[in-house]
Coordinates of C-alpha atoms in Angstrom, one line a residue:
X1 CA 62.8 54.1 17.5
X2 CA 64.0 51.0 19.8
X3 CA 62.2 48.2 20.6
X4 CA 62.3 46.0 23.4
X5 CA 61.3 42.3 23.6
X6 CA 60.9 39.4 25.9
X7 CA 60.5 35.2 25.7
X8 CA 60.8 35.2 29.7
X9 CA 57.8 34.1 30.1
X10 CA 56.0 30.9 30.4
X11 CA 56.3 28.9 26.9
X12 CA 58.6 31.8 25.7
X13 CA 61.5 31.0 23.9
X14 CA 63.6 33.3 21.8
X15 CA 67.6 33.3 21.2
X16 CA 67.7 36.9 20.2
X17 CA 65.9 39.6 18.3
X18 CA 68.4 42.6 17.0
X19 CA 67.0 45.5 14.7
X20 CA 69.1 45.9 11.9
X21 CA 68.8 48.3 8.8
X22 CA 67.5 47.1 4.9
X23 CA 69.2 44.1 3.9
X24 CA 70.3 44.1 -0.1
X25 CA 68.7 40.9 -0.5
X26 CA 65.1 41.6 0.8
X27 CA 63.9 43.2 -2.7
X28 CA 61.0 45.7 -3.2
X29 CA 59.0 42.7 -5.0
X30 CA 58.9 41.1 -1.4
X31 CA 57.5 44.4 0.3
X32 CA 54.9 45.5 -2.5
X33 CA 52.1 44.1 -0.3
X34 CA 52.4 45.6 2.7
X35 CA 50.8 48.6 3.6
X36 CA 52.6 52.6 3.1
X37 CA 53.9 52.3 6.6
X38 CA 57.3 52.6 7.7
X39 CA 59.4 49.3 7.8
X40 CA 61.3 48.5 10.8
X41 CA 63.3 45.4 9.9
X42 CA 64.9 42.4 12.7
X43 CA 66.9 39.1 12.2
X44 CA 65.3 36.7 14.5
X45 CA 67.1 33.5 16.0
X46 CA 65.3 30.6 17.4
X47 CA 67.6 27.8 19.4
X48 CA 67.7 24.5 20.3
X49 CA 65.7 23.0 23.2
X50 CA 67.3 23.9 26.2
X51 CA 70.0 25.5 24.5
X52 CA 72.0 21.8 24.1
X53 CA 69.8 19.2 22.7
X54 CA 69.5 18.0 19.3
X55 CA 65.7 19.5 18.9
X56 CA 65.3 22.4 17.0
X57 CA 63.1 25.1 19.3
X58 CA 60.8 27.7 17.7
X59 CA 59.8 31.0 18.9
X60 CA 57.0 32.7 21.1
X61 CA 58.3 36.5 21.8
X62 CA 56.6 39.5 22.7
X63 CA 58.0 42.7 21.2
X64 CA 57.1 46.5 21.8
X65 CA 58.7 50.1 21.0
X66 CA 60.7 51.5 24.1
X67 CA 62.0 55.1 24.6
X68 CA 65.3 53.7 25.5
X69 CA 67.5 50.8 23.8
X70 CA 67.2 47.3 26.0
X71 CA 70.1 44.7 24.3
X72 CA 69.0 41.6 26.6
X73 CA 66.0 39.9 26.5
X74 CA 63.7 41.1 29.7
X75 CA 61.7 39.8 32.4
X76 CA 58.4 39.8 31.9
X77 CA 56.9 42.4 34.6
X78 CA 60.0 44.5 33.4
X79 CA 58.8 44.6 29.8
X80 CA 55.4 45.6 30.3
X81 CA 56.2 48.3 33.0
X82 CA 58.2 49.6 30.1
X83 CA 57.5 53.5 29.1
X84 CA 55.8 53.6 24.9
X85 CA 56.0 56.6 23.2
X86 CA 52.9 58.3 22.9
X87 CA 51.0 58.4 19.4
X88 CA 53.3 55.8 18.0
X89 CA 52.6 55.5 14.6
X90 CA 51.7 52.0 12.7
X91 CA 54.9 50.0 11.2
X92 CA 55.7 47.0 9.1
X93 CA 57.6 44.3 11.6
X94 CA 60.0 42.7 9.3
X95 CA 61.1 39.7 10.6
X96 CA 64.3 37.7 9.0
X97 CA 63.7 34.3 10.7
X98 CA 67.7 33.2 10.5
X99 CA 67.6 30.1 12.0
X100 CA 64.4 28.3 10.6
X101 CA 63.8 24.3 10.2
X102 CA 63.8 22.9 6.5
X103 CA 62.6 26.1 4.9
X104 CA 61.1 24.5 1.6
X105 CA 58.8 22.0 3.0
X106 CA 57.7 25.4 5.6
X107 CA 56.5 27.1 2.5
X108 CA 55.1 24.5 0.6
X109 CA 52.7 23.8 3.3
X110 CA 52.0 27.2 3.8
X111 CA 53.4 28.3 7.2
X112 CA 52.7 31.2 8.5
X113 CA 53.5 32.9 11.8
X114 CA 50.5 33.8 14.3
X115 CA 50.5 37.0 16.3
X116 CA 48.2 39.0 18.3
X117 CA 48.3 42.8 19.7
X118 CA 48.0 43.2 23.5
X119 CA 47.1 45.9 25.7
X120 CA 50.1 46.1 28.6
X121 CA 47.5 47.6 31.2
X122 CA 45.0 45.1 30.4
X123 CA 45.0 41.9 32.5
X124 CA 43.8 38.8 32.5
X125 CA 40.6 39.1 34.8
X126 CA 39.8 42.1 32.9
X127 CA 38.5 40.0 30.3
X128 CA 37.1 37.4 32.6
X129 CA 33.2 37.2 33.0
X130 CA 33.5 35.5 36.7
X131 CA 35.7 37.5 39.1
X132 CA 35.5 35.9 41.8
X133 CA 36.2 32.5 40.0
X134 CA 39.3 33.8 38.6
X135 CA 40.7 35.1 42.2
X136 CA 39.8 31.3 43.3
X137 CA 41.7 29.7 40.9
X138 CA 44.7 31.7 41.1
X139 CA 44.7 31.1 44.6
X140 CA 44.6 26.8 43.8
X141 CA 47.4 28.0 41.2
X142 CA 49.7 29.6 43.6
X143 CA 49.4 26.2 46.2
X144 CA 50.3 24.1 42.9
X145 CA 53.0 26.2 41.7
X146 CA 53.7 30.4 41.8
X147 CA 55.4 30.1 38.5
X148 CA 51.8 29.5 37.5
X149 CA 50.6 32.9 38.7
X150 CA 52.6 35.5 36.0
X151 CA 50.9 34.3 33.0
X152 CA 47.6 34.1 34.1
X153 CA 47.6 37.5 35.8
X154 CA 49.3 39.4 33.1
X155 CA 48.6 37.8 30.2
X156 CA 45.1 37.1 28.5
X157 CA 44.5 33.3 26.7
X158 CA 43.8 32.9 23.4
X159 CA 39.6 32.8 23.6
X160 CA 40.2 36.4 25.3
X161 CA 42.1 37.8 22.3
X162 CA 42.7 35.5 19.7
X163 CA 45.8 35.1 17.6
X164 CA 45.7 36.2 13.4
X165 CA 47.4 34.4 11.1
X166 CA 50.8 36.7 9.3
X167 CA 49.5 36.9 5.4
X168 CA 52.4 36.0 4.1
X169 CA 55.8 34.4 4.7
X170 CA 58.4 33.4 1.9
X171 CA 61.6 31.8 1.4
X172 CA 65.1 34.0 0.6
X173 CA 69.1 33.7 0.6
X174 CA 70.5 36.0 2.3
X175 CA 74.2 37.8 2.0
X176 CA 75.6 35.0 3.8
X177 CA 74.0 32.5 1.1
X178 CA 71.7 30.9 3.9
X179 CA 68.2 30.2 3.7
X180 CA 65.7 32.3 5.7
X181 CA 62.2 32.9 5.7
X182 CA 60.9 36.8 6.1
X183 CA 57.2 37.6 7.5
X184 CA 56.1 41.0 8.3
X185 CA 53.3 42.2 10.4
X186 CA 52.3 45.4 11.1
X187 CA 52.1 46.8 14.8
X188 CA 52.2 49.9 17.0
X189 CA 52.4 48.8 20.4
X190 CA 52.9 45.6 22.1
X191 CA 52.5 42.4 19.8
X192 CA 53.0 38.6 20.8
X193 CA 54.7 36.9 18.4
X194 CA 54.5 32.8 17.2
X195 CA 56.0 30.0 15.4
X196 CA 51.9 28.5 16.0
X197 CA 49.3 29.7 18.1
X198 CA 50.8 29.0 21.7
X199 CA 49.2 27.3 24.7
X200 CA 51.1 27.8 27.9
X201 CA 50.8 25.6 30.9
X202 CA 49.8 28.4 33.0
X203 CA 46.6 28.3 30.5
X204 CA 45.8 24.9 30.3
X205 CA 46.1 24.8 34.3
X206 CA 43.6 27.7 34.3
X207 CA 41.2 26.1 31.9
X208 CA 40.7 22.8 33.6
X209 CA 41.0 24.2 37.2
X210 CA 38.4 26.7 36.3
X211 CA 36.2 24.2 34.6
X212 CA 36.2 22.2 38.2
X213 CA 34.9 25.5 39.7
X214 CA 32.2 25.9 37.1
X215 CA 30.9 22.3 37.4
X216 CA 30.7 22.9 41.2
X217 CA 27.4 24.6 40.4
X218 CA 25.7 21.7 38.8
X219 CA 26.8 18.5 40.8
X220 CA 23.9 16.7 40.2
X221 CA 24.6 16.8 36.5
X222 CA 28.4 16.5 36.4
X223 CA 31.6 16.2 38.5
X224 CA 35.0 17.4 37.9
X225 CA 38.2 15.8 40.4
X226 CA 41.4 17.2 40.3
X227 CA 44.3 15.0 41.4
X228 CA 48.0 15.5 41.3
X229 CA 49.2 12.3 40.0
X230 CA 53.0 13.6 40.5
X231 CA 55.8 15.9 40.1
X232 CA 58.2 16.7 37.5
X233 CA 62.1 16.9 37.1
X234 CA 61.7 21.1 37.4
X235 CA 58.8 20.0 40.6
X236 CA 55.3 21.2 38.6
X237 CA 52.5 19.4 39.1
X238 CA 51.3 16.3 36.8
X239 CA 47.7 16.6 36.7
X240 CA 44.8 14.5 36.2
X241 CA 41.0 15.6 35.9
X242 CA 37.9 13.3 36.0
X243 CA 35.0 14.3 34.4
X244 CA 32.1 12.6 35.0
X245 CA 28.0 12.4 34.7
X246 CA 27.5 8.7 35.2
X247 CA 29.9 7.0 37.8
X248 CA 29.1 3.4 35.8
X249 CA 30.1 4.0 32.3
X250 CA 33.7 3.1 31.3
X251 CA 36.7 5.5 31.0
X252 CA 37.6 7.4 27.7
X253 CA 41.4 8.6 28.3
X254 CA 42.8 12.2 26.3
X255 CA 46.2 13.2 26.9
X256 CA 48.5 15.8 24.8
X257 CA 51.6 18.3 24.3
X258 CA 53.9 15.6 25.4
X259 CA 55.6 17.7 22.7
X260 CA 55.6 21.0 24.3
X261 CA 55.2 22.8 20.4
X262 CA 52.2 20.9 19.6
X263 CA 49.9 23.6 20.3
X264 CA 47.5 22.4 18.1
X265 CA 46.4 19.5 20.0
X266 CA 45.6 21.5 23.1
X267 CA 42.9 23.5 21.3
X268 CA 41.4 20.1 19.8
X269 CA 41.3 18.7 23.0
X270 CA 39.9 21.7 24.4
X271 CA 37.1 21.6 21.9
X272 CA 36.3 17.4 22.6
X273 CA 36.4 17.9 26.5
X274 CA 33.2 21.3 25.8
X275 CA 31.2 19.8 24.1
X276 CA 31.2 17.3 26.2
X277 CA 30.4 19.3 29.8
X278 CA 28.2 21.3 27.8
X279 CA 26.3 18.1 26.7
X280 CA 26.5 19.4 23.3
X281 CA 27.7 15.5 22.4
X282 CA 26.6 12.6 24.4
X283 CA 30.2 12.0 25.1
X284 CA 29.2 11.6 29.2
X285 CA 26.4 9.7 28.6
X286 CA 28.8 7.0 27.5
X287 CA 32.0 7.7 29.3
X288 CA 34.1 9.1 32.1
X289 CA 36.5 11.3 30.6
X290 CA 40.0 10.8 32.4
X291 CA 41.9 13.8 30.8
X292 CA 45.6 14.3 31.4
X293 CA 46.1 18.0 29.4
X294 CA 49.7 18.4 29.9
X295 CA 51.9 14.9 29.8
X296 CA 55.3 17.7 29.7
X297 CA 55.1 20.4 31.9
X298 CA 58.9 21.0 32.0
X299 CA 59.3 21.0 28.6
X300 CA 55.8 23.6 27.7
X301 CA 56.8 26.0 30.4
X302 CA 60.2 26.5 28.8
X303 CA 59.4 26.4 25.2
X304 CA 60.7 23.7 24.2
X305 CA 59.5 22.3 20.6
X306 CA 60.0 18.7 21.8
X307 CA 62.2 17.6 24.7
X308 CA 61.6 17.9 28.0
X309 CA 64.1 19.6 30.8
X310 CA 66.0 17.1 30.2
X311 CA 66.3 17.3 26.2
X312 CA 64.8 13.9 26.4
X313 CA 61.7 12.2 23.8
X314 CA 59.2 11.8 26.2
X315 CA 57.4 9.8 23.8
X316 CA 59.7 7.0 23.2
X317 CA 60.5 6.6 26.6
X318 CA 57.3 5.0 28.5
X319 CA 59.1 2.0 28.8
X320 CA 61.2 3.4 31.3
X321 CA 60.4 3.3 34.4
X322 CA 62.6 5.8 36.2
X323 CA 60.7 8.2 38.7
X324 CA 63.7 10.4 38.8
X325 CA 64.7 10.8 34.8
X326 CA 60.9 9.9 33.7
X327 CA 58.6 11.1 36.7
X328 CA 55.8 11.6 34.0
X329 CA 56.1 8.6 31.9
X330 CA 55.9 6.8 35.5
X331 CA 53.2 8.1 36.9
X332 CA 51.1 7.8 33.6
X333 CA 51.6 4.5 33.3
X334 CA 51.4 3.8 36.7
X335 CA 48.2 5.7 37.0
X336 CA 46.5 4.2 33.7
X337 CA 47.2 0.7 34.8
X338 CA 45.2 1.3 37.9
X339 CA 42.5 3.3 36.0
X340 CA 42.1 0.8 33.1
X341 CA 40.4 3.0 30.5
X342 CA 38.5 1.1 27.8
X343 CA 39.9 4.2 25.3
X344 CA 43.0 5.9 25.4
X345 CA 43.7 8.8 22.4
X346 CA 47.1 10.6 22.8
X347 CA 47.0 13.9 20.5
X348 CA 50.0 15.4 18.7
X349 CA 50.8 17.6 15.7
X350 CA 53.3 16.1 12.6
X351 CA 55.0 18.2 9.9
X352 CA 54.9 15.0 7.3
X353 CA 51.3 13.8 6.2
X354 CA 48.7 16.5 5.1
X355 CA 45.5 16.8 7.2
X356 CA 44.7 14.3 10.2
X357 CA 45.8 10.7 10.6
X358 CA 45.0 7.9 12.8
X359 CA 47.5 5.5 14.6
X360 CA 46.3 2.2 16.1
X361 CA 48.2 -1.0 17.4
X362 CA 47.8 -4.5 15.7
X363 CA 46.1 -6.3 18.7
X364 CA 45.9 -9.5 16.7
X365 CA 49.5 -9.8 15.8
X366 CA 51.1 -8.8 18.8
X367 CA 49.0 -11.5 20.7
X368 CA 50.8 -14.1 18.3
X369 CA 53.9 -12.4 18.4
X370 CA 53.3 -13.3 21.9
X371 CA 51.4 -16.4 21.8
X372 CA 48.5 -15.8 23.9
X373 CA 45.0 -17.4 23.1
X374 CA 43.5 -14.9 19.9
X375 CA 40.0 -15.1 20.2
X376 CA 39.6 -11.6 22.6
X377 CA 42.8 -10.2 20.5
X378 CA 40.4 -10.7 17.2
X379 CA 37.4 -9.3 18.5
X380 CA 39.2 -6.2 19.6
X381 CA 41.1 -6.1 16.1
X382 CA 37.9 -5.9 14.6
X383 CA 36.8 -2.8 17.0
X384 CA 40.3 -1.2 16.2
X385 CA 39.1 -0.7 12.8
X386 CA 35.7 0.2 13.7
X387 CA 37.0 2.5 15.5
X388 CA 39.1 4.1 13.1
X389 CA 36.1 4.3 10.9
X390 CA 34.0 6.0 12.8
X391 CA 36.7 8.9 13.9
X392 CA 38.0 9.6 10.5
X393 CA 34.4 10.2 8.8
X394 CA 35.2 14.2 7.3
X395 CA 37.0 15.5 5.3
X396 CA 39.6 16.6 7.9
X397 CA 41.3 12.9 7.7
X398 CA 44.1 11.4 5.6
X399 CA 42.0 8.0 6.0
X400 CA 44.9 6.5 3.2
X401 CA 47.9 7.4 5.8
X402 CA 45.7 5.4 8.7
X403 CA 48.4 2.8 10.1
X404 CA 47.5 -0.1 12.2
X405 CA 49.9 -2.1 11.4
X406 CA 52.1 -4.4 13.6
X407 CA 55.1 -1.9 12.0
X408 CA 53.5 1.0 13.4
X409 CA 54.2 -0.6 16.9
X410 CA 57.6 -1.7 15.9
X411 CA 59.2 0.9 13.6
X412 CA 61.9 3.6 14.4
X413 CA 61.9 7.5 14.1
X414 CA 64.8 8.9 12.5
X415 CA 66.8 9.6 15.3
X416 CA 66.5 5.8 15.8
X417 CA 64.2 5.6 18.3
X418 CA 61.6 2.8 18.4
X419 CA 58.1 3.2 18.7
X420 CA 57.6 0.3 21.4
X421 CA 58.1 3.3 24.5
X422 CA 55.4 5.3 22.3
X423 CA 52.2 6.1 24.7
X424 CA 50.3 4.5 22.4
X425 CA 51.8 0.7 22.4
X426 CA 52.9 0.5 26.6
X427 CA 49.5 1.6 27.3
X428 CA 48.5 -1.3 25.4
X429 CA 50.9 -3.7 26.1
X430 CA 52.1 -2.9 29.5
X431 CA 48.3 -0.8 31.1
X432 CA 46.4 -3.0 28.9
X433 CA 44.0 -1.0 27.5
X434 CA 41.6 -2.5 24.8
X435 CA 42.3 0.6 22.4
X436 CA 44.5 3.1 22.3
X437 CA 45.6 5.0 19.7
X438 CA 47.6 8.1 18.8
X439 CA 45.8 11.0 16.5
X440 CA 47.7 13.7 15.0
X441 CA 47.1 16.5 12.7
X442 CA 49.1 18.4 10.6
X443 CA 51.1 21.8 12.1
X444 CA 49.7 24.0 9.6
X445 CA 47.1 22.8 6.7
X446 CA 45.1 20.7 5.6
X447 CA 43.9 19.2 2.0
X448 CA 40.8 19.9 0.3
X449 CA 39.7 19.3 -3.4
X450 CA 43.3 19.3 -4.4
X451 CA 43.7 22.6 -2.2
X452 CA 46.2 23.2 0.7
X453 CA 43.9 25.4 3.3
X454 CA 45.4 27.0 6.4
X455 CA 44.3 25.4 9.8
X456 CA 42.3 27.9 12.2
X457 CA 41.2 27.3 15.6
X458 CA 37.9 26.5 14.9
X459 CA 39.3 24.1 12.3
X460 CA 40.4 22.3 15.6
X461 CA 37.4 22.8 17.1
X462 CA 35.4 20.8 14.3
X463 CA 37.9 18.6 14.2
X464 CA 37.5 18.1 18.3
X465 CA 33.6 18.0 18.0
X466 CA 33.6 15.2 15.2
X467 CA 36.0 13.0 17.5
X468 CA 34.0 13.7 20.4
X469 CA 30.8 12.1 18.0
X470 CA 33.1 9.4 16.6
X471 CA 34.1 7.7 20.2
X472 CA 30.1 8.1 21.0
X473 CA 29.3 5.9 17.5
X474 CA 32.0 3.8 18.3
X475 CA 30.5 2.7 21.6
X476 CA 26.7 2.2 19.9
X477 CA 28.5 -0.3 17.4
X478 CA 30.7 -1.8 20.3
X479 CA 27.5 -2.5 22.7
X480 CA 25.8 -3.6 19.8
X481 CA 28.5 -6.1 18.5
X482 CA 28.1 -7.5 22.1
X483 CA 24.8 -8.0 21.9
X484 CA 24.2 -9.4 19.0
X485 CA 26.9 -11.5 20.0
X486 CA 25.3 -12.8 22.9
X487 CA 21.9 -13.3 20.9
X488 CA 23.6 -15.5 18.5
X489 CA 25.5 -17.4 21.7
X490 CA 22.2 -17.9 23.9
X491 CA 19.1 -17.9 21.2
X492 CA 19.5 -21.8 20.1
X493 CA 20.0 -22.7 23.6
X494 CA 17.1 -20.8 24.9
X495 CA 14.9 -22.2 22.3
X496 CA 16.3 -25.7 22.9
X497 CA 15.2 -25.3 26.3
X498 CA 11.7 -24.0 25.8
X499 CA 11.4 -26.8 22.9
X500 CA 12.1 -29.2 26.1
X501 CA 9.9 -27.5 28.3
X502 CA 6.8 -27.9 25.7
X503 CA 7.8 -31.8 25.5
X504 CA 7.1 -31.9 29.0
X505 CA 11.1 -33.5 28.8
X506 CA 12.2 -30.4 31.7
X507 CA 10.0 -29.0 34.3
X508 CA 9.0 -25.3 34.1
X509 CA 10.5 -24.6 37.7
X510 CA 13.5 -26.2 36.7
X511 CA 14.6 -23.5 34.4
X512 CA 16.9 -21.1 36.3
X513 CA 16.6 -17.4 36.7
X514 CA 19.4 -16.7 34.3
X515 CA 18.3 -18.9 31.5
X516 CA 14.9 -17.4 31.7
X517 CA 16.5 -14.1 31.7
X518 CA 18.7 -15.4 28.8
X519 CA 15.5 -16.5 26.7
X520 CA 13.3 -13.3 27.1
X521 CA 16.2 -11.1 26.3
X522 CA 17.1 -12.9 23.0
X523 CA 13.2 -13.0 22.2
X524 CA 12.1 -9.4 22.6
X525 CA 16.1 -8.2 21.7
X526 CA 15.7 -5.7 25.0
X527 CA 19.8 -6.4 25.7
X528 CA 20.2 -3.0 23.2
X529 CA 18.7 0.0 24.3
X530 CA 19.3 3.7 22.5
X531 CA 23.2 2.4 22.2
X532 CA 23.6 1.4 25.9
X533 CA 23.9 -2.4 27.1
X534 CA 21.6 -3.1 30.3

């Protein structure tokens, strides 16, 4: 039997799949648990990103049997116009991942590959409840960019049929004395194929464009803008939505997969940004939600793992301001300086700390490194943490690995590169927002009791939901740090005035507007209301 398989495809990316016959070193003992099916076994290369850099890429393939052999790897509409034969039976996929990153910390913290099965005659907007509001929002896609259209039209997300986790995956030497790691799955037709649950930008582009087109029917309750805040190196479009319910509240900023293989952070986002329209959490009762879902285009659209088109660190270059190498980084900064968020959180995925970790900037030290006046610097110091505490309340969060140290904003990665471009220290220094912070979350698993546990989407989505709860409890305590601040600043003058007024020593009309205002307020304590400052 041959199969045929394609990565030509938004976020695909494959160097080569080639079936080959029983290697000697794959023993029975690995086998024993799959199911009496035939086994069809493939070595599998992944590359670097864009074929040149120095960042290791992963895979995102999709694979079927073909009656005739195909050596190259296909285009997309090619593949699935491809002829199956009929009554295929079920086989084990046995994959021989040649290539892989640091294959003993993969298996310790239990990596395993995510696939789904796919119907090649079912489409997209079959599975889509709203016609009409699919056809709508492939039309907006094809004025952005056609390259958004093939995806979306031929390929269902992940809500539609959701990826499974591979049950197994374990380390081996093969005859060449290399390290691999072997997977199998079992399959009889067409079957996408993952390093981690992918997110493509077609997809995210759908999401958020289709989320404007639902929140068209309720604009008394809640607005969605689109705007095209630029273009990248390869000409997509950089977008920006603004969600909002109440025009006056201040802006909470989300941005991710400036690393396009930090798929993870596209579903937690995802989950923050519904229950929010949904009004399932308060979230736009507090905020406007400025959300910028892709920050790499370029870089998800070809697979990359972490560079953009350019095999650049996107995220260590936000210092420079270069609309032809950094056209993103530009027009983020550009556009967050004139925005002026009171919140920024930039999500990503890291292979080093278990669970979820918080990053934050040392406000207080940088103002001395600086030295500007510190009493606003120590008040928002003191909100930092208050923040960090109220995000990192479950069991989700590796509260111990929290950094907001002046390091964190100073240190290098281990290519060298410092964390002053990060998003997370220009947006403070340079867009000066009052708190921004980076959030991250382990690729694979989590810790529990002593117990590695492998992350699922709705792992994310909890993880999303309790966020979304977190920033709203972080703006009760903010209002009500202000005004119990303001009660202690204007109570002993407002009583020293009313003390005068009953000595006869001021006149009554005397008193102004404000300081009556002033008194009443820190008397009857109305300055706090259900976690909102009047």
């Amino acid at each position: 039997m041959n199969w045929a398989w394609t990565s030509k495809f938004d976020s695909g990316n494959c160097a080569t799949i080639e079936q080959i016959k029983k290697p000697k070193f794959v023993t029975e003992k690995a086998l024993q648990q799959l199911p009496s099916n035939e086994n069809v076994y493939f070595n599998l290369y992944n590359d670097v990103d864009n074929g040149t850099s120095t960042f290791r890429s992963y895979f995102n393939v999709l694979l079927r049997p073909s009656e005739i052999q195909h050596d190259n790897d296909l285009n997309l509409v090619d593949f699935l116009s491809l002829k199956t034969p009929e009554n295929q039976p079920t086989k084990n996929l046995i994959f021989i991942w040649k290539t892989p990153p640091k294959t003993t910390r993969l298996i310790q913290n239990l990596f395993r590959p995510t696939f789904r099965h796919l119907n090649p005659t079912k489409t997209r907007r079959d599975f889509y409840k709203y016609p009409t509001i699919h056809d709508k929002i492939i039309e907006e896609l094809q004025i952005l960019d056609e390259r958004l259209i093939e995806v979306n039209e031929l390929i269902p997300d992940y809500q539609q049929v959701p990826f499974c986790i591979a049950s197994s995956a374990i380390q081996a030497v093969d005859d060449d004395d290399e390290k691999v790691v072997i997977f199998a799955i079992s399959s009889q037709n067409l079957i996408q194929i993952s390093y981690s649950a992918p997110y493509p930008l077609s997809h995210i582009y759908y999401k958020y464009i289709g989320i404007k087109y639902l929140s068209s029917s309720f604009p008394a309750k809640l607005r969605v803008i689109q705007q095209e805040i630029g273009r990248t190196v390869l000409n997509f479009p950089i977008l920006k939505f603004s969600i909002i319910s109440k025009p006056n509240t201040p802006k909470l900023a989300l941005s991710c997969r400036v690393h396009p293989g930090e798929t993870l952070s596209s579903f937690l986002v995802d989950s923050i940004v519904i229950s929010a329209v949904n009004f399932k959490i308060p979230v736009l009762d507090n905020f406007q939600i400025l959300l910028f879902p892709c920050l790499n285009p370029d870089g998800v659209y070809l697979g990359n793992y972490r560079s953009d088109s350019l095999s650049q660190n996107l995220n260590r270059s936000y210092d420079q301001f270069d609309e032809k190498r950094f056209p993103v980084n530009t027009a983020l900064v550009r556009t967050l300086s004139v925005e002026k968020p009171l919140i920024l959180i930039d999500f990503h995925n890291h292979a080093s700390i278990l669970n979820a970790v918080l990053f934050g900037n040392d406000i207080l030290t940088d103002a001395k490194q600086q030295n500007l006046e510190l009493q606003t610097p120590t008040n928002q110091q003191i909100l930092n943490l208050f923040f960090c505490k109220t995000i990192t309340t479950s069991a989700f969060f590796n509260t111990s690995k929290c950094d907001f140290s002046y390091g964190s904003m100073e240190k290098t990665d281990q290519k060298g590169e410092g964390f002053d471009g990060t998003l997370r220290v220009i947006s403070h220094r340079v867009c000066k927002i009052p708190f921004s912070f980076t959030l991250e979350t382990h690729y694979f698993c989590y810790e529990t009791m002593g117990k590695k546990c492998f992350w699922h989407v709705h792992e994310m989505c909890q993880i999303g939901e309790e966020i979304a709860r977190g920033v709203c409890s972080f703006m009760a305590l903010r209002n009500l740090k202000d005004f119990l601040g303001k009660i202690i600043r204007f109570l002993p003058c407002g009583l020293e005035v009313k003390k005068r007024i009953k000595e006869g020593k001021v006149d009554e009309e005397g008193v102004s507007e404000q300081w009556r205002m002033e008194i009443k307020e820190a008397e009857e304590g109305r300055g706090f209301v259900q976690g909102n400052e009047k």
